[in-house]
mmCIF file of C-alpha atoms in Angstrom:
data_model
loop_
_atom_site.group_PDB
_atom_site.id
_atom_site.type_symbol
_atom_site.label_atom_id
_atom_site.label_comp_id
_atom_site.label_asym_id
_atom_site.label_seq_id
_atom_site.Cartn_x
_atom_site.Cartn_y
_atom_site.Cartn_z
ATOM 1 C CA UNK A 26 -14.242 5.602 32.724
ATOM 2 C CA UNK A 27 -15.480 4.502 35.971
ATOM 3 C CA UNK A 28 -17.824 1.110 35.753
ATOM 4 C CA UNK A 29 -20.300 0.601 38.156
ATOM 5 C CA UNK A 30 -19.792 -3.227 37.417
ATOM 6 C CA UNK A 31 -16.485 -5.720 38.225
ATOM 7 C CA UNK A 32 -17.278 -7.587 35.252
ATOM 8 C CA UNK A 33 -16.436 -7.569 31.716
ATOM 9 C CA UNK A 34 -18.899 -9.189 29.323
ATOM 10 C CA UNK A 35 -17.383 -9.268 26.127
ATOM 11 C CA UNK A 36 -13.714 -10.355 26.934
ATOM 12 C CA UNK A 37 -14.368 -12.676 24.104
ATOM 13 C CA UNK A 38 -14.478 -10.919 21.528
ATOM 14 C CA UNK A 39 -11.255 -10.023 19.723
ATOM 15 C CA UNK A 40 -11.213 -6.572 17.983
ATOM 16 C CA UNK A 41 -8.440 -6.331 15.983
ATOM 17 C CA UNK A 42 -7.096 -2.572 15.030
ATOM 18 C CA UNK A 43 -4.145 -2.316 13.003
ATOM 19 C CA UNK A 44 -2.154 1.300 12.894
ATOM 20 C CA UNK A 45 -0.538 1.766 9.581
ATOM 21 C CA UNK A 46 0.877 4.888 9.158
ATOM 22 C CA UNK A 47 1.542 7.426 12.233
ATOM 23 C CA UNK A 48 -1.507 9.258 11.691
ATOM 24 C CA UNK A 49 -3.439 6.593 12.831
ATOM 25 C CA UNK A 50 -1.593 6.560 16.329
ATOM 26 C CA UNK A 51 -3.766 9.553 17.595
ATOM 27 C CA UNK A 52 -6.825 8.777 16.189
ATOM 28 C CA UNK A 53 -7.575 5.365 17.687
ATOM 29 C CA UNK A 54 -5.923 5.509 21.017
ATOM 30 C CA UNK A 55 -8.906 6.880 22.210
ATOM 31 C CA UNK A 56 -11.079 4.449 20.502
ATOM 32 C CA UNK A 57 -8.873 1.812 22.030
ATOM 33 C CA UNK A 58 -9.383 3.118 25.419
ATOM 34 C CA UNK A 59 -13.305 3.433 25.259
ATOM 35 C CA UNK A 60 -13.534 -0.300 23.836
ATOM 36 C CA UNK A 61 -10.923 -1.652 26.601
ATOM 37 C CA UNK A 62 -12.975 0.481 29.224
ATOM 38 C CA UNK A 63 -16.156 -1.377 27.769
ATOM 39 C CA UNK A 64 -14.785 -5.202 28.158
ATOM 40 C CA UNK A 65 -13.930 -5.950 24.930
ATOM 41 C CA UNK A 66 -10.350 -7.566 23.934
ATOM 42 C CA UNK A 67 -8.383 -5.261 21.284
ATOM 43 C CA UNK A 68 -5.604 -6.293 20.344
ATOM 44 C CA UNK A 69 -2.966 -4.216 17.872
ATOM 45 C CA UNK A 70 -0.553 -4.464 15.351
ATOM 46 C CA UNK A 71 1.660 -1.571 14.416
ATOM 47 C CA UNK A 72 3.656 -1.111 10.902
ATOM 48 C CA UNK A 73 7.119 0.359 11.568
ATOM 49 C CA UNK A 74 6.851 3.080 9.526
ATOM 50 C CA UNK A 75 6.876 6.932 9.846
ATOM 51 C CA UNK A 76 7.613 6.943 13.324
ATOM 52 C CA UNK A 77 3.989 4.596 13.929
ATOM 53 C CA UNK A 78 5.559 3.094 16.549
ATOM 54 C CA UNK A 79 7.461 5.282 18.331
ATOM 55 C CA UNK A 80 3.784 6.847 18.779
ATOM 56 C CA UNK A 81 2.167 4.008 19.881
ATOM 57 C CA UNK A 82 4.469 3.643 22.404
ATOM 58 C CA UNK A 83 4.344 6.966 23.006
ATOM 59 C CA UNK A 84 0.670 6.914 24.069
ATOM 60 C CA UNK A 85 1.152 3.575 26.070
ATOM 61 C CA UNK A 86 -0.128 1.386 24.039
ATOM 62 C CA UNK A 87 0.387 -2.319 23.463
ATOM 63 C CA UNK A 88 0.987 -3.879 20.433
ATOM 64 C CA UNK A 89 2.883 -5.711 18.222
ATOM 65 C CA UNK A 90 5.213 -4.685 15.841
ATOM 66 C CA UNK A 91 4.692 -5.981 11.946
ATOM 67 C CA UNK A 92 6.127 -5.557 8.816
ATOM 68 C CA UNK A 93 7.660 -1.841 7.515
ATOM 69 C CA UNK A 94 7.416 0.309 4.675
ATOM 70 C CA UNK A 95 9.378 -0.436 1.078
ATOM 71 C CA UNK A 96 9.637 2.790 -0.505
ATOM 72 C CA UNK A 97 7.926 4.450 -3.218
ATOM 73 C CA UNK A 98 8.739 2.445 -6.018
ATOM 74 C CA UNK A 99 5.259 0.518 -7.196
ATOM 75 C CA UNK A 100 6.702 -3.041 -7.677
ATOM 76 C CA UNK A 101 8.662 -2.776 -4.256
ATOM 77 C CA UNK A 102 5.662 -0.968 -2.535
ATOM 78 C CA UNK A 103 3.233 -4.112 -3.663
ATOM 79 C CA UNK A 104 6.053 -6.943 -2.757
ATOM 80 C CA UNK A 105 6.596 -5.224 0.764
ATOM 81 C CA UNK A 106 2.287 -5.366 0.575
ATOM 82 C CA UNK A 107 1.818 -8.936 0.304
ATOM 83 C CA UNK A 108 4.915 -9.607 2.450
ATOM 84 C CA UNK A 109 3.485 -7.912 5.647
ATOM 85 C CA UNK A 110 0.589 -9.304 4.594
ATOM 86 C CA UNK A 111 2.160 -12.711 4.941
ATOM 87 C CA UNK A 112 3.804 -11.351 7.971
ATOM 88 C CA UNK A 113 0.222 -10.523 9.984
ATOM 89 C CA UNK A 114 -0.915 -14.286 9.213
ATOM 90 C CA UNK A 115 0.765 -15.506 12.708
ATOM 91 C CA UNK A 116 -0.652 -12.549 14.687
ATOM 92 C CA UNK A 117 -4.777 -13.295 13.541
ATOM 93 C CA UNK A 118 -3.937 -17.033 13.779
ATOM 94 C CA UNK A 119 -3.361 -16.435 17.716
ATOM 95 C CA UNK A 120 -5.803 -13.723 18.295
ATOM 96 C CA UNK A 121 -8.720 -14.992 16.090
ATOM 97 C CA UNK A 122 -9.809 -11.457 15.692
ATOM 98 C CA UNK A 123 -14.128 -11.312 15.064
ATOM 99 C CA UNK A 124 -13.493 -8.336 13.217
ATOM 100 C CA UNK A 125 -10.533 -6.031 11.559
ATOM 101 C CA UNK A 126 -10.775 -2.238 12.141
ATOM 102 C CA UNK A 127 -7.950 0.269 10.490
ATOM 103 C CA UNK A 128 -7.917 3.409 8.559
ATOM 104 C CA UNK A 129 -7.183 2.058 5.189
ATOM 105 C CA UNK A 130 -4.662 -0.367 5.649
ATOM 106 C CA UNK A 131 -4.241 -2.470 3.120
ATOM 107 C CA UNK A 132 -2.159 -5.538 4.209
ATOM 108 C CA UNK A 133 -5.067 -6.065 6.773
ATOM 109 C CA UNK A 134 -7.585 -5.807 4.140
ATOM 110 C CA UNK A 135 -5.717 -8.785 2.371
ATOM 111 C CA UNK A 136 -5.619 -10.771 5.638
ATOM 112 C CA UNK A 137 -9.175 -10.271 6.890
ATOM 113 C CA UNK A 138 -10.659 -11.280 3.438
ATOM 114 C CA UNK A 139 -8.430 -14.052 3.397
ATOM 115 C CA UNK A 140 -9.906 -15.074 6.535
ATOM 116 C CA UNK A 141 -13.319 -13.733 6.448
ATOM 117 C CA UNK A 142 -12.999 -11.628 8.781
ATOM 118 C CA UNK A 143 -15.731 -8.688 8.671
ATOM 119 C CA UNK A 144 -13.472 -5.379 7.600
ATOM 120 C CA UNK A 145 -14.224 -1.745 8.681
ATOM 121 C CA UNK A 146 -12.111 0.830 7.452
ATOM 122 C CA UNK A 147 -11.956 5.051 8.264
ATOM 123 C CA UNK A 148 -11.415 7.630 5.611
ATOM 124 C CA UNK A 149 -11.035 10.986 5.741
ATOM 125 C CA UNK A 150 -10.231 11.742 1.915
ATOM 126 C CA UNK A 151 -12.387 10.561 -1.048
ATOM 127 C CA UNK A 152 -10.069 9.972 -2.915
ATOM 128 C CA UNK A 153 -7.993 7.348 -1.567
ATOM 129 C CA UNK A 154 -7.562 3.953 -3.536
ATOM 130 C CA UNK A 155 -8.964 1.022 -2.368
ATOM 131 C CA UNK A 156 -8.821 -2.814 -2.833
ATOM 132 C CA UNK A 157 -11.558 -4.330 -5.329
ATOM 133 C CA UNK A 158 -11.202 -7.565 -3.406
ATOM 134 C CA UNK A 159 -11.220 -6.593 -0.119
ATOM 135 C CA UNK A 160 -14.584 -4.881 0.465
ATOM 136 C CA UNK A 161 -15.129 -3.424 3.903
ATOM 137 C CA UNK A 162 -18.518 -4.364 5.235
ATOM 138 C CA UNK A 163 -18.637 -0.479 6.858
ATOM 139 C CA UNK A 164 -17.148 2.419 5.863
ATOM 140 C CA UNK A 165 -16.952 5.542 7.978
ATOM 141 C CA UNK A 166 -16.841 8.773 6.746
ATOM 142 C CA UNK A 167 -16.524 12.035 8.338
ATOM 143 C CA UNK A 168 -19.958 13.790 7.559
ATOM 144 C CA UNK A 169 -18.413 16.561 5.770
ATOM 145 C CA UNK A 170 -17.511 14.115 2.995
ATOM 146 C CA UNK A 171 -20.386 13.415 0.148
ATOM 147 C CA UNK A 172 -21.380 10.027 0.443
ATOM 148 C CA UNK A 173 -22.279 10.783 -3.864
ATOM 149 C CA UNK A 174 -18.836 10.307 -4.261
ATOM 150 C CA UNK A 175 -18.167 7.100 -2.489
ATOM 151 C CA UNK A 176 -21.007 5.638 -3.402
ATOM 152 C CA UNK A 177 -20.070 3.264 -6.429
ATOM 153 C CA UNK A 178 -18.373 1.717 -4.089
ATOM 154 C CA UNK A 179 -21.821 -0.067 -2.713
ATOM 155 C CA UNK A 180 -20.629 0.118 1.066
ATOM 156 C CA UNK A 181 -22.739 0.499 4.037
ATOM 157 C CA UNK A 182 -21.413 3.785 5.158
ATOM 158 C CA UNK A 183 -21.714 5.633 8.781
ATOM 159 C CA UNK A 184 -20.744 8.728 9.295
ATOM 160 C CA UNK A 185 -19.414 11.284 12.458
ATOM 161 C CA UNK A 186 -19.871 14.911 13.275
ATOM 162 C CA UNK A 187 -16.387 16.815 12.388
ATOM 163 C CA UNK A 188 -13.694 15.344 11.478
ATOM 164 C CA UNK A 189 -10.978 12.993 12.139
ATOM 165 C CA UNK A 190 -8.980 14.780 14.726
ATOM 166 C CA UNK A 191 -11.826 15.656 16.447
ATOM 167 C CA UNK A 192 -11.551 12.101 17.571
ATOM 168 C CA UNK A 193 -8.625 13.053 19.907
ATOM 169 C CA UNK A 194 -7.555 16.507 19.867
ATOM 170 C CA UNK A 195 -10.994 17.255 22.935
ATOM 171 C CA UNK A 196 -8.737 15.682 24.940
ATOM 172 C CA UNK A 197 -5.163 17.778 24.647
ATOM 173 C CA UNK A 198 -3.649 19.116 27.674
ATOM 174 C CA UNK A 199 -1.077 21.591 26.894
ATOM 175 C CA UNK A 200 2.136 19.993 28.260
ATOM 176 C CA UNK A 201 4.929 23.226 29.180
ATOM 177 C CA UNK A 202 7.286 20.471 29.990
ATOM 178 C CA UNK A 203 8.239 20.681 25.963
ATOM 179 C CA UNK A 204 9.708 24.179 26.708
ATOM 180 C CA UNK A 205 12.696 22.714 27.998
ATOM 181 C CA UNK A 206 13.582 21.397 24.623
ATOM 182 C CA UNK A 207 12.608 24.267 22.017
ATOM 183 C CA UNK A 208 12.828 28.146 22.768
ATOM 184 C CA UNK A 209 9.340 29.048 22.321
ATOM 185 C CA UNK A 210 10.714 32.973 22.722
ATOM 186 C CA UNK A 211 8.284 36.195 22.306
ATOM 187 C CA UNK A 212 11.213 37.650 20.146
ATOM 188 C CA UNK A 213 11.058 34.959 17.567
ATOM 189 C CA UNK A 214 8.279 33.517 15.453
ATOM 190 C CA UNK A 215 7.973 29.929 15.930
ATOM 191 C CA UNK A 216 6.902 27.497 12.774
ATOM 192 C CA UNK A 217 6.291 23.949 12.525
ATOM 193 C CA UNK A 218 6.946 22.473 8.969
ATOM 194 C CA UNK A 219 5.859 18.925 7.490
ATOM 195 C CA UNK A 220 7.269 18.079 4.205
ATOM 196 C CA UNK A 221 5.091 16.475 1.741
ATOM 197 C CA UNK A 222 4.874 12.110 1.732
ATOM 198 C CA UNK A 223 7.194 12.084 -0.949
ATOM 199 C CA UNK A 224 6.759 8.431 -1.177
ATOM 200 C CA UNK A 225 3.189 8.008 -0.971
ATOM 201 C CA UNK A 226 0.930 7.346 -4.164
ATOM 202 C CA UNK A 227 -0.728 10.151 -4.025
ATOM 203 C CA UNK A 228 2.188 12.698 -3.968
ATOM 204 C CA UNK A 229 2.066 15.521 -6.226
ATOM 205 C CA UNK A 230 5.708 16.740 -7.328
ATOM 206 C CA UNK A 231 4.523 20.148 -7.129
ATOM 207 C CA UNK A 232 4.670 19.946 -3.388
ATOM 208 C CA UNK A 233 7.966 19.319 -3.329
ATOM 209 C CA UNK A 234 8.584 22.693 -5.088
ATOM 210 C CA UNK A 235 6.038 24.397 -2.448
ATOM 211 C CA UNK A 236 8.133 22.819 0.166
ATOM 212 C CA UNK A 237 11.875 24.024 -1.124
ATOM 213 C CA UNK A 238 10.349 27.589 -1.396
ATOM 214 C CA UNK A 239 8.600 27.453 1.890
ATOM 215 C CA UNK A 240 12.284 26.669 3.475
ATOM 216 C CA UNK A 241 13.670 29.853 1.278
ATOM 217 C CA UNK A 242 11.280 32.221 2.664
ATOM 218 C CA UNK A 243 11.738 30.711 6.469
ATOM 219 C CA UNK A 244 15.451 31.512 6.107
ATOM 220 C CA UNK A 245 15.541 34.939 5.115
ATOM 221 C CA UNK A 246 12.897 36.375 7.205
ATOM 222 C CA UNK A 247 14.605 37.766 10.942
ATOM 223 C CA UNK A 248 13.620 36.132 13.409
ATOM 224 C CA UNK A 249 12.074 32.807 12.620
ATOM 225 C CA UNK A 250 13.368 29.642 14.133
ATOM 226 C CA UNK A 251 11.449 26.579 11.578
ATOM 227 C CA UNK A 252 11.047 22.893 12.933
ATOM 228 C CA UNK A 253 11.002 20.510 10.668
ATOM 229 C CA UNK A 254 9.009 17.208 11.422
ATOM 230 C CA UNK A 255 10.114 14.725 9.217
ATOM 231 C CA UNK A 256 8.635 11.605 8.030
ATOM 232 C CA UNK A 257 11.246 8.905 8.158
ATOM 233 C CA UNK A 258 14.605 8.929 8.838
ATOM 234 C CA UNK A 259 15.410 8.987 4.930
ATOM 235 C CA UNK A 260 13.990 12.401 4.642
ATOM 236 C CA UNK A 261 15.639 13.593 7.903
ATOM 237 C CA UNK A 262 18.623 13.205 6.420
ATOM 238 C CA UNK A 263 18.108 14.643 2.681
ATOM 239 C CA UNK A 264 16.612 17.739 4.679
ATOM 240 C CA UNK A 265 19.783 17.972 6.844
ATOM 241 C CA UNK A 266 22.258 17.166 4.325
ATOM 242 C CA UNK A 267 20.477 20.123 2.059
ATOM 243 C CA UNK A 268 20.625 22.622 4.338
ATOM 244 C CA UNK A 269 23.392 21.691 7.148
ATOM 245 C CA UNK A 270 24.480 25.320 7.878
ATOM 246 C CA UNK A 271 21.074 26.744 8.494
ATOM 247 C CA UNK A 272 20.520 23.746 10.995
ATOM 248 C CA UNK A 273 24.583 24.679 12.513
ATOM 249 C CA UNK A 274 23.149 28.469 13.685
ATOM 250 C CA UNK A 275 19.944 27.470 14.495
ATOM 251 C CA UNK A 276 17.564 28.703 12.081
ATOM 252 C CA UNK A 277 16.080 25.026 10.962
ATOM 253 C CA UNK A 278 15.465 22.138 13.795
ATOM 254 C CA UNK A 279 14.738 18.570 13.882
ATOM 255 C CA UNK A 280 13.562 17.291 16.933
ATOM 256 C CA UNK A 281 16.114 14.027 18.133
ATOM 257 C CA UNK A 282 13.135 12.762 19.425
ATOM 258 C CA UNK A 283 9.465 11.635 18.850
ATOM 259 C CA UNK A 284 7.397 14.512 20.269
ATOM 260 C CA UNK A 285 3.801 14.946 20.751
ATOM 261 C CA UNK A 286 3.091 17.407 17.547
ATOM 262 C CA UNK A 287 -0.184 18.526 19.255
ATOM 263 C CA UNK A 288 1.712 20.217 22.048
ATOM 264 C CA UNK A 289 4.240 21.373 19.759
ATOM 265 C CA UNK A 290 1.500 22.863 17.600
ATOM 266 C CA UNK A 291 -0.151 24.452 19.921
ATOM 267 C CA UNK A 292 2.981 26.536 21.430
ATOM 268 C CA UNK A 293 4.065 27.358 17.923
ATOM 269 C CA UNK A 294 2.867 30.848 15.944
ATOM 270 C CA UNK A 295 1.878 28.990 12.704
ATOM 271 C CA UNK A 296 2.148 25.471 10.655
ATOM 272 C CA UNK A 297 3.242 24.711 7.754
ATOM 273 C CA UNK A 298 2.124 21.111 5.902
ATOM 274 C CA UNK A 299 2.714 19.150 2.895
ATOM 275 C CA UNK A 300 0.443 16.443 4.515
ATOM 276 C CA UNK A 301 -3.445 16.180 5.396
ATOM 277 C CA UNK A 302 -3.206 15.023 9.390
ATOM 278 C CA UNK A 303 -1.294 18.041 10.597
ATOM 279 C CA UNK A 304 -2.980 20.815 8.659
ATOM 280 C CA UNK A 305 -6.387 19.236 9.931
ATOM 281 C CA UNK A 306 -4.676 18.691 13.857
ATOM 282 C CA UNK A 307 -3.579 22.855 13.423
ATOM 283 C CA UNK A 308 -6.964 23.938 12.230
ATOM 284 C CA UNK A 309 -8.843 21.996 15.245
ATOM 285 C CA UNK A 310 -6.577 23.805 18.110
ATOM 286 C CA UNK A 311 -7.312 26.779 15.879
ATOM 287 C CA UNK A 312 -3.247 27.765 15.183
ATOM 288 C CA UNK A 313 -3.140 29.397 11.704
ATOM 289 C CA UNK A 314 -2.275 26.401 9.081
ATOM 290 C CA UNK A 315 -1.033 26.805 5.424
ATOM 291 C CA UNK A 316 -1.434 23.652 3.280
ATOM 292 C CA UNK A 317 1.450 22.945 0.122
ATOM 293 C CA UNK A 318 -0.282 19.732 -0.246
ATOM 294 C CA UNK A 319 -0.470 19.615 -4.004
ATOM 295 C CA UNK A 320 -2.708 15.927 -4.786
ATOM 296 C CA UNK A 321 -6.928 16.119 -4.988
ATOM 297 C CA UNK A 322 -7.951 18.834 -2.175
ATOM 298 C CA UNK A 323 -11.244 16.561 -0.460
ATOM 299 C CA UNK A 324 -14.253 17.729 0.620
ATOM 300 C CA UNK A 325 -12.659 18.008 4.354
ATOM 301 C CA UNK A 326 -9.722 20.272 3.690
ATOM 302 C CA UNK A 327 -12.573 22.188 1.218
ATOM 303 C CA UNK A 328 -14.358 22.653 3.920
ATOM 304 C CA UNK A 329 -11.648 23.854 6.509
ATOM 305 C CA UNK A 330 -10.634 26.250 3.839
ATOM 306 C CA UNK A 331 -13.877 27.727 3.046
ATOM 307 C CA UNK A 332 -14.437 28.585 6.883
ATOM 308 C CA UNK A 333 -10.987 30.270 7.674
ATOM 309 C CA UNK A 334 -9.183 27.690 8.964
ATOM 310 C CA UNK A 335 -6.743 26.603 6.614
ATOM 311 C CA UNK A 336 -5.642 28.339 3.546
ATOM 312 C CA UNK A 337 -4.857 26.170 0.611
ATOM 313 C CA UNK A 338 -0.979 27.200 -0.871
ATOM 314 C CA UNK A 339 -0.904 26.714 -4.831
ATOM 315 C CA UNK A 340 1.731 27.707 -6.197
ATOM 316 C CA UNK A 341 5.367 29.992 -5.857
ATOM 317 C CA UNK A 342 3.862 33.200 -5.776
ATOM 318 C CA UNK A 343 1.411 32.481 -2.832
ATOM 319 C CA UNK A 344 3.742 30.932 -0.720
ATOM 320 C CA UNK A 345 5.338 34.716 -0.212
ATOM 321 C CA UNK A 346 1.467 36.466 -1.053
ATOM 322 C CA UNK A 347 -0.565 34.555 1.338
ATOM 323 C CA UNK A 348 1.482 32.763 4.407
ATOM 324 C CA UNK A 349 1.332 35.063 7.495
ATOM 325 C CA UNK A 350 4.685 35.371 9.509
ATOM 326 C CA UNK A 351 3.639 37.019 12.766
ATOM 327 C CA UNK A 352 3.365 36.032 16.664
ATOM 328 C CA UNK A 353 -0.312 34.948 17.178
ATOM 329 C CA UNK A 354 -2.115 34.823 21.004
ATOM 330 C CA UNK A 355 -2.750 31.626 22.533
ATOM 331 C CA UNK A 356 -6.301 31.170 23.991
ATOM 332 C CA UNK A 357 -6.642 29.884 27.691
ATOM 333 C CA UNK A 358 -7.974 26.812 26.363
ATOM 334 C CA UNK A 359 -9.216 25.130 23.355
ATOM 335 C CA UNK A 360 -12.487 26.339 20.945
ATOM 336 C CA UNK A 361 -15.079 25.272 19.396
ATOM 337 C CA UNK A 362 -14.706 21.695 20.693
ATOM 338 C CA UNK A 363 -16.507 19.267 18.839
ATOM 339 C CA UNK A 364 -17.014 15.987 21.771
ATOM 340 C CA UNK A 365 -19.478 14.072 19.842
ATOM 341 C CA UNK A 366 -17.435 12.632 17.239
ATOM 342 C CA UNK A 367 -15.509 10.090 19.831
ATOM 343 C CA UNK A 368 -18.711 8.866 21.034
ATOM 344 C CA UNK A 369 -20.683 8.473 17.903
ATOM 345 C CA UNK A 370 -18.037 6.072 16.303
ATOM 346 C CA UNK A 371 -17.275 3.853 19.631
ATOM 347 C CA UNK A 372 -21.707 3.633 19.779
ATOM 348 C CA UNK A 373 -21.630 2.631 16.004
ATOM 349 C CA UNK A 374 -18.724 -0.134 16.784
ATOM 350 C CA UNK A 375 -19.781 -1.506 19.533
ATOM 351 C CA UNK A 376 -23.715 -1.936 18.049
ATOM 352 C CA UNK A 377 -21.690 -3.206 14.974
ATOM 353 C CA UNK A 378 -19.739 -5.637 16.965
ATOM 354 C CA UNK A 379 -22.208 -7.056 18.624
ATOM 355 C CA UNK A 380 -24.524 -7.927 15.482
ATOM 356 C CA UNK A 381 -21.387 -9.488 14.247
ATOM 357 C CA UNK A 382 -21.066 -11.545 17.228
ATOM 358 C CA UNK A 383 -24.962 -12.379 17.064
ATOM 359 C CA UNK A 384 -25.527 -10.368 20.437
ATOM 360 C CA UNK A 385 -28.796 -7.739 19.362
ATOM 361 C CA UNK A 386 -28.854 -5.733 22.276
ATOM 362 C CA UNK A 387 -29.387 -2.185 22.865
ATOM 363 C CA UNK A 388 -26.661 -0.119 24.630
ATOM 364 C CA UNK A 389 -27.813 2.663 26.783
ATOM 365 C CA UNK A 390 -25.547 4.823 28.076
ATOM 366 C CA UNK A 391 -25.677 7.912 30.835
ATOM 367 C CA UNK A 392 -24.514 11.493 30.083
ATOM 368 C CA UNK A 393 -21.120 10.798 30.502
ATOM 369 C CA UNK A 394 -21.693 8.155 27.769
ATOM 370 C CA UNK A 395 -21.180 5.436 30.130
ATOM 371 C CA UNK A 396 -23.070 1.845 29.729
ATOM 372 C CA UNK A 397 -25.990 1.139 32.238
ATOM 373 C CA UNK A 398 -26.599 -2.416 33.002
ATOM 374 C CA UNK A 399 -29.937 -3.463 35.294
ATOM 375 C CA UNK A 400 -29.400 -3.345 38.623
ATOM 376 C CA UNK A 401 -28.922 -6.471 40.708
ATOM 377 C CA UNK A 402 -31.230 -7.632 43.318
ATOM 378 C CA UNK A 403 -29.956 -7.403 46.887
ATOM 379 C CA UNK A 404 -30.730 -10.579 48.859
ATOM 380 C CA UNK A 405 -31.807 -10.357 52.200
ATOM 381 C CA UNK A 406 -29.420 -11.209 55.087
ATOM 382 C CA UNK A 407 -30.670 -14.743 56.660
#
């Protein structure tokens, strides 16, 4: 964003963003950007887990790297809690963060209410559990969620047009550069498959099922070359130990690498998901999605599904009845872009930081969303 000012007002004010789980990578880089471009200090810590910072540093940002994830067992998964909670005491101590921004992250939750530190989380499903002790004092919601069903809760809640990955995916430029590294070939059909967070609390066993048959239908179609974007490195290896001479001729690939999924996506014929993110990512650059996500469908992935965009996979038989195997046509550029998302949540932070910080002004911004200060007098020469 070009400023038509050399100064930045509000270098005092520490915004602290903490990125959790991968998902989170995409969606607030560009949030990061417009605050940085608007003077304010955010600073960002980064759980290693699920490839969250590989991303980050993937999209060039800095931050520092706290705590990682302890498996799915419940006693282990609230030990490993409070210990990166611990663990983030040093970095607010030095940053003195005015107020702590994430998409559900817990171990922040614990440290900002420990501190007093005003909390604003993200959702994007309804049905994710909270901390009674840690209240946010704003939640935001993507409009397509009911605020009926979050309203026990007694939260201030703001909501955006769309939904979460409208945030970022306006912005994707299709990269060919990734063609070097998979053959995207017109004689073969090209599908991306996400296995289901096996170790998160809300997984469903039933998706694991959905996921084994998935991989049996892949295999003996002609044709089909499957890659496989794991979460962790644990379930890398189960996958590849479980199917080694399918990934020996080729049929099933894992990437070596972190790889932008976007542009992977978007050169692919179809996905394939066990998680919320990338069946939400497909349906935005409009590549055909099937979801074997097995938990509580929200109002979001409702909603997707009701228009066409994703179709909801529930059990054996429709994994073989429904899922479409077949080249598809790539547009010249994206569709139905949704811009308005980005902008409405950095306008509600920054009017939300600023009452925080006891500054009630009123931003006003052009039509490329850019702040307009008062222009300065020119003095006379003497």
């Amino acid at each position: 964003m070009n400023k038509k000012y050399s100064f930045n007002p509000n270098t005092d004010k520490v915004i602290w963003i903490d990125l959790d789980n991968s998902p989170h990578v995409p969606f607030f880089a560009p949030i990061i950007h417009k605050l940085q471009a608007e003077g304010y200090n955010v600073r960002v810590s980064a759980r290693n887990y699920s490839q969250t910072v590989e991303l980050a540093q993937l999209y060039g940002l800095h931050f520092t790297d706290v705590g990682k994830h302890h498996g799915k067992n419940k006693i282990l998964k609230m030990v490993g809690l409070l210990y990166r909670s611990f663990q983030l005491l040093p970095f607010v101590l030095k940053k003195k963060p005015i107020i702590a921004i994430s998409h559900g992250s817990r171990s922040q939750m614990i440290v900002a209410r420990l501190f007093n530190i005003p909390i604003v989380m993200f959702l994007d499903y309804e049905f994710v559990q909270t901390l009674p002790f840690a209240k946010p004092k704003v939640l935001f919601l993507p409009n397509l969620i009911s605020k009926e069903k979050l309203s026990s809760l007694k939260i201030d809640i703001k909501t955006y047009p769309g939904i979460k990955e409208d945030i970022y995916v306006p912005a994707f430029k299709p990269d060919q550069s990734i063609k070097k590294y998979f053959n995207f070939s017109s004689n073969k059909i090209t599908v991306i498959l996400r296995p289901p967070a096996d170790q998160a609390h809300y997984h469903n066993p039933e998706s694991d099922i959905l996921f084994e048959e998935v991989i049996s239908l892949l295999l003996h179609v002609n044709k089909v070359q499957t890659i496989i974007l794991p979460r962790d490195s644990r379930q890398k290896e189960l996958i590849k130990n479980s199917y080694h001479s399918y990934f020996e001729n080729g049929q099933l690939i894992i990437p070596d690498d972190v790889v932008d999924a976007l542009n992977l996506m978007w050169y692919s014929d179809l996905v394939i998901s066990g998680g919320g993110t990338m069946n939400r990512e497909a349906a935005a650059l409009g590549v055909p999605v099937y979801s074997i996500f097995r938990g509580k469908i929200g109002d979001v992935d409702n909603y997707l599904a009701k228009t066409g965009r994703l179709t909801l996979i529930t059990n054996k038989d429709e994994v073989k009845s429904k899922i479409r195997l077949k080249k598809r046509t790539r547009p010249n550029k994206l569709e139905n872009i949704n811009s308005l998302a980005l902008h409405s949540i950095v306008n509600d932070l920054e009017n939300l930081i600023n009452d925080i910080s006891g500054e009630k002004k009123t931003i006003t911004r052009n039509e490329n969303h850019e702040q307009i200060l008062p222009l300065r007098k020119k003095h006379k020469a003497q």
